[in-house]
Amino acid sequence: MIRLGAGSLDAIVAVGAHCDDIAIGAGGTLLTLCLARPGLRVDALVLSGGGSEREQEERAALAAFCPGADLRLTVLKLPDGRMPVHWDEAKAAVEELRGRTDPDLILAPRTDDAHQDHRGLAKLIPTAFRDHLVLGYEIVKWDGDLGRPAAYQPLTPEIAERKVRLLQGHYPSQRHRPWYDREAFLGLARIRGIECHERYAEAFAVTKLTLNLGG
């Protein structure tokens, strides 16, 4: 298991149940990683939105969130809100992803996310990626399911602002939502920044971490 930031980081995986999940939960982290590591391989999987305007939004957005990266994005057509009854299809997609990459890091939803699609995908990831560091990102929502994260990625003010601009610019289909605004995105980043003595940050859950203190 890697000690994040201490060794090579050549390939990552990012997964989301819906288009915009990855960008909302880990967009600042993606920007930070890709700007620091040109050519980083990013394998991304989104379970729903395929063949719709949402897929087009996602492709443009993730290209912007992963500047200079070797981005490989798959967007499937599972129905929104119905992932538990499409478990076999979701499981097959995650297994297929595992078959073509061996990442140094995985960005995924949290296993205790209140949304059934997010939670279901999160629980599938360790069944295929058994020896990998998984960071579970958070998405603010009306359920009030934000918890006490275990890991933080500080964001510079420039990265935090860039994340908000990209979210607002690349997902016009979501602008009508009352929570989809600058205050929500920067507000959560500011709170997480306070918790790790930074201006802004993204926070993650970690369910299992292997240490190498003698290495």
PDB file of C-alpha atoms in Angstrom:
ATOM      1  CA  MET A   1       0.000   0.000   0.000  1.00  0.00           C
ATOM      2  CA  ILE A   2       1.377   3.428  -0.851  1.00  0.00           C
ATOM      3  CA  ARG A   3       1.926   6.198   1.649  1.00  0.00           C
ATOM      4  CA  LEU A   4       0.211   8.869  -0.358  1.00  0.00           C
ATOM      5  CA  GLY A   5       2.504  11.576  -1.623  1.00  0.00           C
ATOM      6  CA  ALA A   6       5.683   9.746  -0.650  1.00  0.00           C
ATOM      7  CA  GLY A   7       6.228   7.604  -3.725  1.00  0.00           C
ATOM      8  CA  SER A   8       5.371   7.349  -7.374  1.00  0.00           C
ATOM      9  CA  LEU A   9       1.807   8.013  -8.413  1.00  0.00           C
ATOM     10  CA  ASP A  10       1.392   6.984 -12.012  1.00  0.00           C
ATOM     11  CA  ALA A  11      -2.208   5.822 -12.326  1.00  0.00           C
ATOM     12  CA  ILE A  12      -5.440   6.497 -10.493  1.00  0.00           C
ATOM     13  CA  VAL A  13      -9.057   5.402 -10.778  1.00  0.00           C
ATOM     14  CA  ALA A  14     -12.042   7.695 -10.223  1.00  0.00           C
ATOM     15  CA  VAL A  15     -15.564   6.302 -10.083  1.00  0.00           C
ATOM     16  CA  GLY A  16     -18.991   7.870  -9.721  1.00  0.00           C
ATOM     17  CA  ALA A  17     -22.567   6.707  -9.762  1.00  0.00           C
ATOM     18  CA  HIS A  18     -23.688   9.804 -11.671  1.00  0.00           C
ATOM     19  CA  CYS A  19     -22.165  12.378 -13.964  1.00  0.00           C
ATOM     20  CA  ASP A  20     -20.703  15.181 -11.794  1.00  0.00           C
ATOM     21  CA  ASP A  21     -20.177  12.988  -8.686  1.00  0.00           C
ATOM     22  CA  ILE A  22     -16.424  12.727  -9.269  1.00  0.00           C
ATOM     23  CA  ALA A  23     -16.041  16.429  -9.992  1.00  0.00           C
ATOM     24  CA  ILE A  24     -18.069  17.512  -6.955  1.00  0.00           C
ATOM     25  CA  GLY A  25     -16.417  15.091  -4.549  1.00  0.00           C
ATOM     26  CA  ALA A  26     -12.835  15.143  -5.774  1.00  0.00           C
ATOM     27  CA  GLY A  27     -12.483  17.767  -8.502  1.00  0.00           C
ATOM     28  CA  GLY A  28      -9.933  19.802  -6.576  1.00  0.00           C
ATOM     29  CA  THR A  29      -7.890  16.710  -5.832  1.00  0.00           C
ATOM     30  CA  LEU A  30      -7.946  15.727  -9.506  1.00  0.00           C
ATOM     31  CA  LEU A  31      -6.753  19.188 -10.507  1.00  0.00           C
ATOM     32  CA  THR A  32      -3.987  19.079  -7.910  1.00  0.00           C
ATOM     33  CA  LEU A  33      -2.823  15.625  -8.983  1.00  0.00           C
ATOM     34  CA  CYS A  34      -2.928  16.220 -12.713  1.00  0.00           C
ATOM     35  CA  LEU A  35      -1.228  19.614 -12.604  1.00  0.00           C
ATOM     36  CA  ALA A  36       1.586  18.143 -10.504  1.00  0.00           C
ATOM     37  CA  ARG A  37       1.966  14.970 -12.598  1.00  0.00           C
ATOM     38  CA  PRO A  38       1.614  15.550 -16.367  1.00  0.00           C
ATOM     39  CA  GLY A  39       0.716  12.332 -18.138  1.00  0.00           C
ATOM     40  CA  LEU A  40      -0.941  10.770 -15.095  1.00  0.00           C
ATOM     41  CA  ARG A  41      -3.243   7.952 -16.172  1.00  0.00           C
ATOM     42  CA  VAL A  42      -6.813   8.485 -15.004  1.00  0.00           C
ATOM     43  CA  ASP A  43      -9.311   5.672 -15.565  1.00  0.00           C
ATOM     44  CA  ALA A  44     -12.795   6.995 -14.810  1.00  0.00           C
ATOM     45  CA  LEU A  45     -16.060   5.069 -14.626  1.00  0.00           C
ATOM     46  CA  VAL A  46     -19.534   6.588 -14.288  1.00  0.00           C
ATOM     47  CA  LEU A  47     -22.490   4.235 -13.981  1.00  0.00           C
ATOM     48  CA  SER A  48     -25.316   6.408 -15.341  1.00  0.00           C
ATOM     49  CA  GLY A  49     -25.939   9.115 -17.930  1.00  0.00           C
ATOM     50  CA  GLY A  50     -24.564   7.299 -20.961  1.00  0.00           C
ATOM     51  CA  GLY A  51     -25.944   8.484 -24.300  1.00  0.00           C
ATOM     52  CA  SER A  52     -27.488  11.648 -22.863  1.00  0.00           C
ATOM     53  CA  GLU A  53     -26.479  15.279 -22.506  1.00  0.00           C
ATOM     54  CA  ARG A  54     -25.119  14.323 -19.105  1.00  0.00           C
ATOM     55  CA  GLU A  55     -22.455  12.172 -20.746  1.00  0.00           C
ATOM     56  CA  GLN A  56     -21.377  15.061 -22.946  1.00  0.00           C
ATOM     57  CA  GLU A  57     -21.156  17.304 -19.910  1.00  0.00           C
ATOM     58  CA  GLU A  58     -19.109  14.708 -18.059  1.00  0.00           C
ATOM     59  CA  ARG A  59     -16.631  14.177 -20.868  1.00  0.00           C
ATOM     60  CA  ALA A  60     -15.953  17.885 -21.226  1.00  0.00           C
ATOM     61  CA  ALA A  61     -15.809  18.424 -17.466  1.00  0.00           C
ATOM     62  CA  LEU A  62     -13.410  15.591 -16.639  1.00  0.00           C
ATOM     63  CA  ALA A  63     -11.130  16.635 -19.484  1.00  0.00           C
ATOM     64  CA  ALA A  64     -10.955  20.054 -17.819  1.00  0.00           C
ATOM     65  CA  PHE A  65     -10.509  18.593 -14.330  1.00  0.00           C
ATOM     66  CA  CYS A  66      -7.660  16.335 -15.558  1.00  0.00           C
ATOM     67  CA  PRO A  67      -5.407  18.701 -17.552  1.00  0.00           C
ATOM     68  CA  GLY A  68      -2.525  16.927 -19.262  1.00  0.00           C
ATOM     69  CA  ALA A  69      -3.668  13.511 -18.063  1.00  0.00           C
ATOM     70  CA  ASP A  70      -4.136  10.287 -20.001  1.00  0.00           C
ATOM     71  CA  LEU A  71      -7.883  10.220 -19.325  1.00  0.00           C
ATOM     72  CA  ARG A  72      -9.944   7.135 -20.160  1.00  0.00           C
ATOM     73  CA  LEU A  73     -13.613   7.621 -19.353  1.00  0.00           C
ATOM     74  CA  THR A  74     -16.470   5.116 -19.531  1.00  0.00           C
ATOM     75  CA  VAL A  75     -20.060   6.283 -18.984  1.00  0.00           C
ATOM     76  CA  LEU A  76     -22.715   3.570 -18.666  1.00  0.00           C
ATOM     77  CA  LYS A  77     -26.502   3.734 -18.953  1.00  0.00           C
ATOM     78  CA  LEU A  78     -27.714   2.362 -15.627  1.00  0.00           C
ATOM     79  CA  PRO A  79     -30.878   4.178 -14.524  1.00  0.00           C
ATOM     80  CA  ASP A  80     -30.404   6.917 -11.945  1.00  0.00           C
ATOM     81  CA  GLY A  81     -31.538   5.828  -8.487  1.00  0.00           C
ATOM     82  CA  ARG A  82     -31.773   2.139  -9.386  1.00  0.00           C
ATOM     83  CA  MET A  83     -28.251   0.836  -8.897  1.00  0.00           C
ATOM     84  CA  PRO A  84     -29.185  -1.742  -6.232  1.00  0.00           C
ATOM     85  CA  VAL A  85     -31.409  -3.610  -8.714  1.00  0.00           C
ATOM     86  CA  HIS A  86     -28.687  -3.401 -11.384  1.00  0.00           C
ATOM     87  CA  TRP A  87     -26.027  -4.833  -9.105  1.00  0.00           C
ATOM     88  CA  ASP A  88     -24.763  -7.408 -11.609  1.00  0.00           C
ATOM     89  CA  GLU A  89     -24.191  -4.792 -14.310  1.00  0.00           C
ATOM     90  CA  ALA A  90     -22.435  -2.454 -11.904  1.00  0.00           C
ATOM     91  CA  LYS A  91     -20.298  -5.297 -10.563  1.00  0.00           C
ATOM     92  CA  ALA A  92     -19.310  -6.333 -14.101  1.00  0.00           C
ATOM     93  CA  ALA A  93     -18.311  -2.757 -14.928  1.00  0.00           C
ATOM     94  CA  VAL A  94     -16.102  -2.496 -11.851  1.00  0.00           C
ATOM     95  CA  GLU A  95     -14.501  -5.867 -12.602  1.00  0.00           C
ATOM     96  CA  GLU A  96     -13.845  -4.801 -16.186  1.00  0.00           C
ATOM     97  CA  LEU A  97     -12.208  -1.628 -14.913  1.00  0.00           C
ATOM     98  CA  ARG A  98      -9.998  -3.639 -12.578  1.00  0.00           C
ATOM     99  CA  GLY A  99      -8.973  -5.855 -15.469  1.00  0.00           C
ATOM    100  CA  ARG A 100      -7.424  -2.968 -17.370  1.00  0.00           C
ATOM    101  CA  THR A 101      -5.708  -0.960 -14.663  1.00  0.00           C
ATOM    102  CA  ASP A 102      -3.747  -1.384 -11.441  1.00  0.00           C
ATOM    103  CA  PRO A 103      -3.980   2.092  -9.896  1.00  0.00           C
ATOM    104  CA  ASP A 104      -1.967   3.660  -7.116  1.00  0.00           C
ATOM    105  CA  LEU A 105      -5.076   5.387  -5.772  1.00  0.00           C
ATOM    106  CA  ILE A 106      -8.862   5.147  -6.114  1.00  0.00           C
ATOM    107  CA  LEU A 107     -11.318   8.018  -5.666  1.00  0.00           C
ATOM    108  CA  ALA A 108     -14.803   6.676  -4.976  1.00  0.00           C
ATOM    109  CA  PRO A 109     -17.975   7.502  -3.029  1.00  0.00           C
ATOM    110  CA  ARG A 110     -18.114   6.816   0.715  1.00  0.00           C
ATOM    111  CA  THR A 111     -19.549   3.532   1.923  1.00  0.00           C
ATOM    112  CA  ASP A 112     -21.804   5.422   4.362  1.00  0.00           C
ATOM    113  CA  ASP A 113     -23.172   7.860   1.788  1.00  0.00           C
ATOM    114  CA  ALA A 114     -26.945   8.218   2.191  1.00  0.00           C
ATOM    115  CA  HIS A 115     -27.648   7.906  -1.544  1.00  0.00           C
ATOM    116  CA  GLN A 116     -28.205   4.274  -2.490  1.00  0.00           C
ATOM    117  CA  ASP A 117     -26.352   4.584  -5.816  1.00  0.00           C
ATOM    118  CA  HIS A 118     -23.285   6.160  -4.201  1.00  0.00           C
ATOM    119  CA  ARG A 119     -23.295   3.677  -1.347  1.00  0.00           C
ATOM    120  CA  GLY A 120     -23.738   0.682  -3.620  1.00  0.00           C
ATOM    121  CA  LEU A 121     -20.843   1.651  -5.865  1.00  0.00           C
ATOM    122  CA  ALA A 122     -18.636   2.323  -2.843  1.00  0.00           C
ATOM    123  CA  LYS A 123     -19.281  -1.172  -1.526  1.00  0.00           C
ATOM    124  CA  LEU A 124     -18.398  -2.727  -4.884  1.00  0.00           C
ATOM    125  CA  ILE A 125     -14.966  -1.119  -5.169  1.00  0.00           C
ATOM    126  CA  PRO A 126     -13.111  -3.219  -2.539  1.00  0.00           C
ATOM    127  CA  THR A 127     -14.537  -6.419  -4.010  1.00  0.00           C
ATOM    128  CA  ALA A 128     -12.453  -5.818  -7.136  1.00  0.00           C
ATOM    129  CA  PHE A 129      -9.642  -3.556  -5.864  1.00  0.00           C
ATOM    130  CA  ARG A 130      -8.567  -5.523  -2.804  1.00  0.00           C
ATOM    131  CA  ASP A 131      -5.058  -4.149  -2.254  1.00  0.00           C
ATOM    132  CA  HIS A 132      -5.535  -0.501  -3.136  1.00  0.00           C
ATOM    133  CA  LEU A 133      -5.900   2.718  -1.217  1.00  0.00           C
ATOM    134  CA  VAL A 134      -9.477   3.968  -1.615  1.00  0.00           C
ATOM    135  CA  LEU A 135     -10.383   7.530  -0.664  1.00  0.00           C
ATOM    136  CA  GLY A 136     -14.123   7.981  -0.231  1.00  0.00           C
ATOM    137  CA  TYR A 137     -15.196  11.464  -1.329  1.00  0.00           C
ATOM    138  CA  GLU A 138     -18.175  13.343   0.069  1.00  0.00           C
ATOM    139  CA  ILE A 139     -21.093  15.034  -1.697  1.00  0.00           C
ATOM    140  CA  VAL A 140     -23.193  17.537   0.221  1.00  0.00           C
ATOM    141  CA  LYS A 141     -26.938  16.855  -0.020  1.00  0.00           C
ATOM    142  CA  TRP A 142     -30.229  17.309   1.789  1.00  0.00           C
ATOM    143  CA  ASP A 143     -29.798  13.994   3.639  1.00  0.00           C
ATOM    144  CA  GLY A 144     -27.301  15.613   5.987  1.00  0.00           C
ATOM    145  CA  ASP A 145     -24.900  12.677   5.824  1.00  0.00           C
ATOM    146  CA  LEU A 146     -21.577  14.485   6.146  1.00  0.00           C
ATOM    147  CA  GLY A 147     -19.405  12.890   8.801  1.00  0.00           C
ATOM    148  CA  ARG A 148     -15.945  13.119  10.320  1.00  0.00           C
ATOM    149  CA  PRO A 149     -13.430  12.453   7.532  1.00  0.00           C
ATOM    150  CA  ALA A 150     -10.072  10.809   8.116  1.00  0.00           C
ATOM    151  CA  ALA A 151      -8.025  12.240   5.245  1.00  0.00           C
ATOM    152  CA  TYR A 152      -7.638  15.686   3.706  1.00  0.00           C
ATOM    153  CA  GLN A 153      -6.215  17.062   0.474  1.00  0.00           C
ATOM    154  CA  PRO A 154      -5.483  20.771   0.906  1.00  0.00           C
ATOM    155  CA  LEU A 155      -6.518  22.978  -2.010  1.00  0.00           C
ATOM    156  CA  THR A 156      -4.883  26.268  -2.876  1.00  0.00           C
ATOM    157  CA  PRO A 157      -7.338  29.165  -3.227  1.00  0.00           C
ATOM    158  CA  GLU A 158      -6.659  29.090  -6.961  1.00  0.00           C
ATOM    159  CA  ILE A 159      -7.548  25.403  -7.220  1.00  0.00           C
ATOM    160  CA  ALA A 160     -10.671  25.833  -5.074  1.00  0.00           C
ATOM    161  CA  GLU A 161     -11.885  28.691  -7.268  1.00  0.00           C
ATOM    162  CA  ARG A 162     -11.032  26.789 -10.438  1.00  0.00           C
ATOM    163  CA  LYS A 163     -13.042  23.806  -9.222  1.00  0.00           C
ATOM    164  CA  VAL A 164     -16.100  25.988  -8.668  1.00  0.00           C
ATOM    165  CA  ARG A 165     -15.764  27.643 -12.085  1.00  0.00           C
ATOM    166  CA  LEU A 166     -15.512  24.267 -13.805  1.00  0.00           C
ATOM    167  CA  LEU A 167     -18.510  22.870 -11.927  1.00  0.00           C
ATOM    168  CA  GLN A 168     -20.625  25.870 -12.821  1.00  0.00           C
ATOM    169  CA  GLY A 169     -19.438  25.982 -16.411  1.00  0.00           C
ATOM    170  CA  HIS A 170     -19.578  22.320 -17.396  1.00  0.00           C
ATOM    171  CA  TYR A 171     -22.818  21.086 -15.837  1.00  0.00           C
ATOM    172  CA  PRO A 172     -25.596  23.416 -17.035  1.00  0.00           C
ATOM    173  CA  SER A 173     -28.150  20.644 -16.478  1.00  0.00           C
ATOM    174  CA  GLN A 174     -27.575  20.947 -12.723  1.00  0.00           C
ATOM    175  CA  ARG A 175     -27.720  24.704 -12.256  1.00  0.00           C
ATOM    176  CA  HIS A 176     -31.398  24.633 -11.294  1.00  0.00           C
ATOM    177  CA  ARG A 177     -30.692  22.612  -8.168  1.00  0.00           C
ATOM    178  CA  PRO A 178     -30.867  24.768  -5.019  1.00  0.00           C
ATOM    179  CA  TRP A 179     -27.678  23.306  -3.554  1.00  0.00           C
ATOM    180  CA  TYR A 180     -25.621  23.588  -6.724  1.00  0.00           C
ATOM    181  CA  ASP A 181     -23.890  26.897  -6.136  1.00  0.00           C
ATOM    182  CA  ARG A 182     -20.632  28.568  -5.275  1.00  0.00           C
ATOM    183  CA  GLU A 183     -21.445  28.963  -1.589  1.00  0.00           C
ATOM    184  CA  ALA A 184     -22.092  25.251  -1.110  1.00  0.00           C
ATOM    185  CA  PHE A 185     -18.900  24.131  -2.848  1.00  0.00           C
ATOM    186  CA  LEU A 186     -16.562  26.709  -1.333  1.00  0.00           C
ATOM    187  CA  GLY A 187     -18.286  26.562   2.051  1.00  0.00           C
ATOM    188  CA  LEU A 188     -17.631  22.854   2.502  1.00  0.00           C
ATOM    189  CA  ALA A 189     -14.064  23.267   1.217  1.00  0.00           C
ATOM    190  CA  ARG A 190     -13.502  26.059   3.746  1.00  0.00           C
ATOM    191  CA  ILE A 191     -14.792  23.921   6.626  1.00  0.00           C
ATOM    192  CA  ARG A 192     -12.576  21.017   5.613  1.00  0.00           C
ATOM    193  CA  GLY A 193      -9.684  23.435   5.289  1.00  0.00           C
ATOM    194  CA  ILE A 194     -10.208  24.616   8.872  1.00  0.00           C
ATOM    195  CA  GLU A 195     -10.093  20.999  10.022  1.00  0.00           C
ATOM    196  CA  CYS A 196      -6.632  20.457   8.515  1.00  0.00           C
ATOM    197  CA  HIS A 197      -5.180  23.953   9.117  1.00  0.00           C
ATOM    198  CA  GLU A 198      -5.453  25.030   5.494  1.00  0.00           C
ATOM    199  CA  ARG A 199      -7.607  27.586   3.687  1.00  0.00           C
ATOM    200  CA  TYR A 200      -9.482  25.004   1.619  1.00  0.00           C
ATOM    201  CA  ALA A 201      -9.477  21.218   1.361  1.00  0.00           C
ATOM    202  CA  GLU A 202     -11.354  18.189   0.131  1.00  0.00           C
ATOM    203  CA  ALA A 203     -11.966  15.473   2.696  1.00  0.00           C
ATOM    204  CA  PHE A 204     -12.175  11.711   2.365  1.00  0.00           C
ATOM    205  CA  ALA A 205     -13.179   8.640   4.314  1.00  0.00           C
ATOM    206  CA  VAL A 206     -10.647   5.818   4.578  1.00  0.00           C
ATOM    207  CA  THR A 207     -12.002   2.410   5.484  1.00  0.00           C
ATOM    208  CA  LYS A 208      -8.714   0.507   5.395  1.00  0.00           C
ATOM    209  CA  LEU A 209      -5.100   1.651   5.284  1.00  0.00           C
ATOM    210  CA  THR A 210      -1.937  -0.446   5.399  1.00  0.00           C
ATOM    211  CA  LEU A 211       1.142   1.232   6.865  1.00  0.00           C
ATOM    212  CA  ASN A 212       4.776   0.670   6.026  1.00  0.00           C
ATOM    213  CA  LEU A 213       6.492   2.421   8.916  1.00  0.00           C
ATOM    214  CA  GLY A 214       9.715   0.475   8.656  1.00  0.00           C
ATOM    215  CA  GLY A 215      10.243   0.962   4.933  1.00  0.00           C
TER     216      GLY A 215
END
